[in-house]
Amino acid sequence: MKNLIVASALSFALMGGLVHAQTSPATPAPAKATAAASSDPVVVMRNEQRAARNAFNEAAKPIRAERAATVKAAVDKAVAEAKASGKDPVVAGRVARRQAMEATKPDFDAKMKAITETRRDAMAAAKAKRDAAMAKR
């Protein structure tokens, strides 16, 4: 019975893979192509806001990765010390994570502030541009 379930699940997965392989994800959808070339103020605003969010996310990745590495190092150290002293490593890791997050928060917030303001300004500029275009209609 168990083998039958596994075999049927595998066959469905393979069929789904074959169906998925027949579709062409490289071909852009017509809606996206028309949205990029649109002169509609709302569409233009959304594209500009999407670009601002994408730029923010790309700029935030290294900042978040740096903080995560610092926190991971502190947690790993605390867990190793807890194992060596016979304490509960799960609790030690949880406490170390909270302490490291609190310790790195001011530096993290300071680094994120500049890119957050840039994103906020870009979003507001896109909205103002849309509002001006809508007022001319």
PDB file of C-alpha atoms in Angstrom:
ATOM      1  CA  MET A   1       0.000   0.000   0.000  1.00  0.00           C
ATOM      2  CA  LYS A   2       2.786   2.364   0.964  1.00  0.00           C
ATOM      3  CA  ASN A   3       4.659   1.641  -2.284  1.00  0.00           C
ATOM      4  CA  LEU A   4       1.525   2.292  -4.304  1.00  0.00           C
ATOM      5  CA  ILE A   5       1.097   5.725  -2.705  1.00  0.00           C
ATOM      6  CA  VAL A   6       4.730   6.607  -3.295  1.00  0.00           C
ATOM      7  CA  ALA A   7       4.581   5.402  -6.890  1.00  0.00           C
ATOM      8  CA  SER A   8       1.418   7.354  -7.662  1.00  0.00           C
ATOM      9  CA  ALA A   9       2.802  10.498  -6.037  1.00  0.00           C
ATOM     10  CA  LEU A  10       5.978  10.139  -8.064  1.00  0.00           C
ATOM     11  CA  SER A  11       4.074   9.649 -11.296  1.00  0.00           C
ATOM     12  CA  PHE A  12       1.931  12.732 -10.644  1.00  0.00           C
ATOM     13  CA  ALA A  13       5.042  14.742  -9.892  1.00  0.00           C
ATOM     14  CA  LEU A  14       6.675  13.593 -13.105  1.00  0.00           C
ATOM     15  CA  MET A  15       3.570  14.389 -15.137  1.00  0.00           C
ATOM     16  CA  GLY A  16       3.408  17.827 -13.561  1.00  0.00           C
ATOM     17  CA  GLY A  17       7.070  18.353 -14.403  1.00  0.00           C
ATOM     18  CA  LEU A  18       6.468  17.393 -18.020  1.00  0.00           C
ATOM     19  CA  VAL A  19       3.515  19.736 -18.292  1.00  0.00           C
ATOM     20  CA  HIS A  20       5.519  22.491 -16.648  1.00  0.00           C
ATOM     21  CA  ALA A  21       8.453  21.880 -19.003  1.00  0.00           C
ATOM     22  CA  GLN A  22       6.186  22.473 -22.011  1.00  0.00           C
ATOM     23  CA  THR A  23       5.372  26.006 -20.940  1.00  0.00           C
ATOM     24  CA  SER A  24       7.763  28.765 -21.882  1.00  0.00           C
ATOM     25  CA  PRO A  25       8.484  31.049 -18.917  1.00  0.00           C
ATOM     26  CA  ALA A  26      11.031  33.017 -20.968  1.00  0.00           C
ATOM     27  CA  THR A  27       8.237  34.540 -23.056  1.00  0.00           C
ATOM     28  CA  PRO A  28       7.009  37.704 -21.321  1.00  0.00           C
ATOM     29  CA  ALA A  29       3.322  38.015 -20.702  1.00  0.00           C
ATOM     30  CA  PRO A  30       1.570  40.508 -22.988  1.00  0.00           C
ATOM     31  CA  ALA A  31       0.231  42.432 -19.989  1.00  0.00           C
ATOM     32  CA  LYS A  32       3.744  43.109 -18.722  1.00  0.00           C
ATOM     33  CA  ALA A  33       4.923  44.268 -22.127  1.00  0.00           C
ATOM     34  CA  THR A  34       2.039  46.721 -22.441  1.00  0.00           C
ATOM     35  CA  ALA A  35       2.460  47.895 -18.844  1.00  0.00           C
ATOM     36  CA  ALA A  36       6.070  48.898 -19.454  1.00  0.00           C
ATOM     37  CA  ALA A  37       5.151  51.014 -22.465  1.00  0.00           C
ATOM     38  CA  SER A  38       1.975  52.469 -20.975  1.00  0.00           C
ATOM     39  CA  SER A  39       1.377  56.185 -20.684  1.00  0.00           C
ATOM     40  CA  ASP A  40      -1.339  55.756 -18.069  1.00  0.00           C
ATOM     41  CA  PRO A  41      -0.260  57.768 -14.976  1.00  0.00           C
ATOM     42  CA  VAL A  42      -1.283  55.020 -12.564  1.00  0.00           C
ATOM     43  CA  VAL A  43       0.713  52.376 -14.440  1.00  0.00           C
ATOM     44  CA  VAL A  44       3.728  54.671 -14.670  1.00  0.00           C
ATOM     45  CA  MET A  45       3.488  55.388 -10.936  1.00  0.00           C
ATOM     46  CA  ARG A  46       3.313  51.694 -10.090  1.00  0.00           C
ATOM     47  CA  ASN A  47       6.338  50.952 -12.290  1.00  0.00           C
ATOM     48  CA  GLU A  48       8.333  53.737 -10.640  1.00  0.00           C
ATOM     49  CA  GLN A  49       7.319  52.560  -7.178  1.00  0.00           C
ATOM     50  CA  ARG A  50       8.231  48.965  -8.079  1.00  0.00           C
ATOM     51  CA  ALA A  51      11.653  50.171  -9.223  1.00  0.00           C
ATOM     52  CA  ALA A  52      12.106  52.086  -5.943  1.00  0.00           C
ATOM     53  CA  ARG A  53      11.165  49.016  -3.887  1.00  0.00           C
ATOM     54  CA  ASN A  54      13.522  46.799  -5.898  1.00  0.00           C
ATOM     55  CA  ALA A  55      16.387  49.276  -5.432  1.00  0.00           C
ATOM     56  CA  PHE A  56      15.648  49.395  -1.700  1.00  0.00           C
ATOM     57  CA  ASN A  57      15.642  45.612  -1.410  1.00  0.00           C
ATOM     58  CA  GLU A  58      18.942  45.322  -3.274  1.00  0.00           C
ATOM     59  CA  ALA A  59      20.529  47.970  -1.039  1.00  0.00           C
ATOM     60  CA  ALA A  60      19.141  46.354   2.132  1.00  0.00           C
ATOM     61  CA  LYS A  61      20.409  42.826   1.371  1.00  0.00           C
ATOM     62  CA  PRO A  62      24.034  43.411   2.422  1.00  0.00           C
ATOM     63  CA  ILE A  63      22.969  45.344   5.529  1.00  0.00           C
ATOM     64  CA  ARG A  64      20.649  42.545   6.618  1.00  0.00           C
ATOM     65  CA  ALA A  65      23.256  39.911   5.785  1.00  0.00           C
ATOM     66  CA  GLU A  66      25.860  41.709   7.890  1.00  0.00           C
ATOM     67  CA  ARG A  67      23.527  41.818  10.878  1.00  0.00           C
ATOM     68  CA  ALA A  68      22.523  38.191  10.422  1.00  0.00           C
ATOM     69  CA  ALA A  69      26.190  37.150  10.335  1.00  0.00           C
ATOM     70  CA  THR A  70      26.930  39.070  13.530  1.00  0.00           C
ATOM     71  CA  VAL A  71      23.933  37.549  15.296  1.00  0.00           C
ATOM     72  CA  LYS A  72      24.759  34.044  14.054  1.00  0.00           C
ATOM     73  CA  ALA A  73      28.318  34.328  15.344  1.00  0.00           C
ATOM     74  CA  ALA A  74      27.063  35.382  18.788  1.00  0.00           C
ATOM     75  CA  VAL A  75      24.508  32.567  18.875  1.00  0.00           C
ATOM     76  CA  ASP A  76      27.034  29.957  17.773  1.00  0.00           C
ATOM     77  CA  LYS A  77      29.470  31.102  20.454  1.00  0.00           C
ATOM     78  CA  ALA A  78      26.790  31.007  23.161  1.00  0.00           C
ATOM     79  CA  VAL A  79      25.600  27.554  22.088  1.00  0.00           C
ATOM     80  CA  ALA A  80      29.154  26.193  22.129  1.00  0.00           C
ATOM     81  CA  GLU A  81      29.755  27.647  25.597  1.00  0.00           C
ATOM     82  CA  ALA A  82      26.456  26.209  26.849  1.00  0.00           C
ATOM     83  CA  LYS A  83      27.308  22.742  25.542  1.00  0.00           C
ATOM     84  CA  ALA A  84      30.736  22.909  27.149  1.00  0.00           C
ATOM     85  CA  SER A  85      29.326  23.935  30.528  1.00  0.00           C
ATOM     86  CA  GLY A  86      26.405  21.474  30.444  1.00  0.00           C
ATOM     87  CA  LYS A  87      23.646  24.070  30.104  1.00  0.00           C
ATOM     88  CA  ASP A  88      20.724  23.940  27.689  1.00  0.00           C
ATOM     89  CA  PRO A  89      22.043  25.089  24.277  1.00  0.00           C
ATOM     90  CA  VAL A  90      18.575  25.940  22.938  1.00  0.00           C
ATOM     91  CA  VAL A  91      17.906  28.405  25.734  1.00  0.00           C
ATOM     92  CA  ALA A  92      21.409  29.850  25.481  1.00  0.00           C
ATOM     93  CA  GLY A  93      20.973  30.334  21.734  1.00  0.00           C
ATOM     94  CA  ARG A  94      17.610  32.018  22.157  1.00  0.00           C
ATOM     95  CA  VAL A  95      18.957  34.399  24.803  1.00  0.00           C
ATOM     96  CA  ALA A  96      22.070  35.158  22.741  1.00  0.00           C
ATOM     97  CA  ARG A  97      19.957  35.862  19.637  1.00  0.00           C
ATOM     98  CA  ARG A  98      17.776  38.342  21.515  1.00  0.00           C
ATOM     99  CA  GLN A  99      20.789  40.074  23.065  1.00  0.00           C
ATOM    100  CA  ALA A 100      22.650  40.258  19.752  1.00  0.00           C
ATOM    101  CA  MET A 101      19.591  41.644  17.952  1.00  0.00           C
ATOM    102  CA  GLU A 102      19.213  44.335  20.617  1.00  0.00           C
ATOM    103  CA  ALA A 103      22.936  45.141  20.484  1.00  0.00           C
ATOM    104  CA  THR A 104      22.993  45.506  16.683  1.00  0.00           C
ATOM    105  CA  LYS A 105      19.703  47.411  16.392  1.00  0.00           C
ATOM    106  CA  PRO A 106      21.067  50.997  16.607  1.00  0.00           C
ATOM    107  CA  ASP A 107      23.729  50.386  13.950  1.00  0.00           C
ATOM    108  CA  PHE A 108      21.271  48.498  11.740  1.00  0.00           C
ATOM    109  CA  ASP A 109      18.638  51.224  12.036  1.00  0.00           C
ATOM    110  CA  ALA A 110      21.190  53.925  11.219  1.00  0.00           C
ATOM    111  CA  LYS A 111      22.298  52.107   8.061  1.00  0.00           C
ATOM    112  CA  MET A 112      18.723  51.393   6.977  1.00  0.00           C
ATOM    113  CA  LYS A 113      17.569  54.974   7.586  1.00  0.00           C
ATOM    114  CA  ALA A 114      19.306  56.401   4.529  1.00  0.00           C
ATOM    115  CA  ILE A 115      17.952  53.854   2.070  1.00  0.00           C
ATOM    116  CA  THR A 116      14.512  53.951   3.686  1.00  0.00           C
ATOM    117  CA  GLU A 117      14.342  57.717   3.185  1.00  0.00           C
ATOM    118  CA  THR A 118      15.490  57.336  -0.416  1.00  0.00           C
ATOM    119  CA  ARG A 119      12.724  54.812  -1.053  1.00  0.00           C
ATOM    120  CA  ARG A 120      10.132  56.969   0.689  1.00  0.00           C
ATOM    121  CA  ASP A 121      11.151  60.006  -1.387  1.00  0.00           C
ATOM    122  CA  ALA A 122      11.009  58.009  -4.642  1.00  0.00           C
ATOM    123  CA  MET A 123       7.570  56.647  -3.771  1.00  0.00           C
ATOM    124  CA  ALA A 124       6.293  60.132  -2.934  1.00  0.00           C
ATOM    125  CA  ALA A 125       7.763  61.583  -6.130  1.00  0.00           C
ATOM    126  CA  ALA A 126       6.044  58.900  -8.213  1.00  0.00           C
ATOM    127  CA  LYS A 127       2.743  59.630  -6.500  1.00  0.00           C
ATOM    128  CA  ALA A 128       3.148  63.384  -6.972  1.00  0.00           C
ATOM    129  CA  LYS A 129       3.942  62.847 -10.640  1.00  0.00           C
ATOM    130  CA  ARG A 130       0.787  60.732 -10.990  1.00  0.00           C
ATOM    131  CA  ASP A 131      -1.315  63.346  -9.202  1.00  0.00           C
ATOM    132  CA  ALA A 132      -0.008  66.067 -11.506  1.00  0.00           C
ATOM    133  CA  ALA A 133      -0.763  63.979 -14.584  1.00  0.00           C
ATOM    134  CA  MET A 134      -4.268  63.186 -13.311  1.00  0.00           C
ATOM    135  CA  ALA A 135      -4.949  66.878 -12.651  1.00  0.00           C
ATOM    136  CA  LYS A 136      -4.127  67.722 -16.278  1.00  0.00           C
ATOM    137  CA  ARG A 137      -6.773  65.340 -17.565  1.00  0.00           C
TER     138      ARG A 137
END
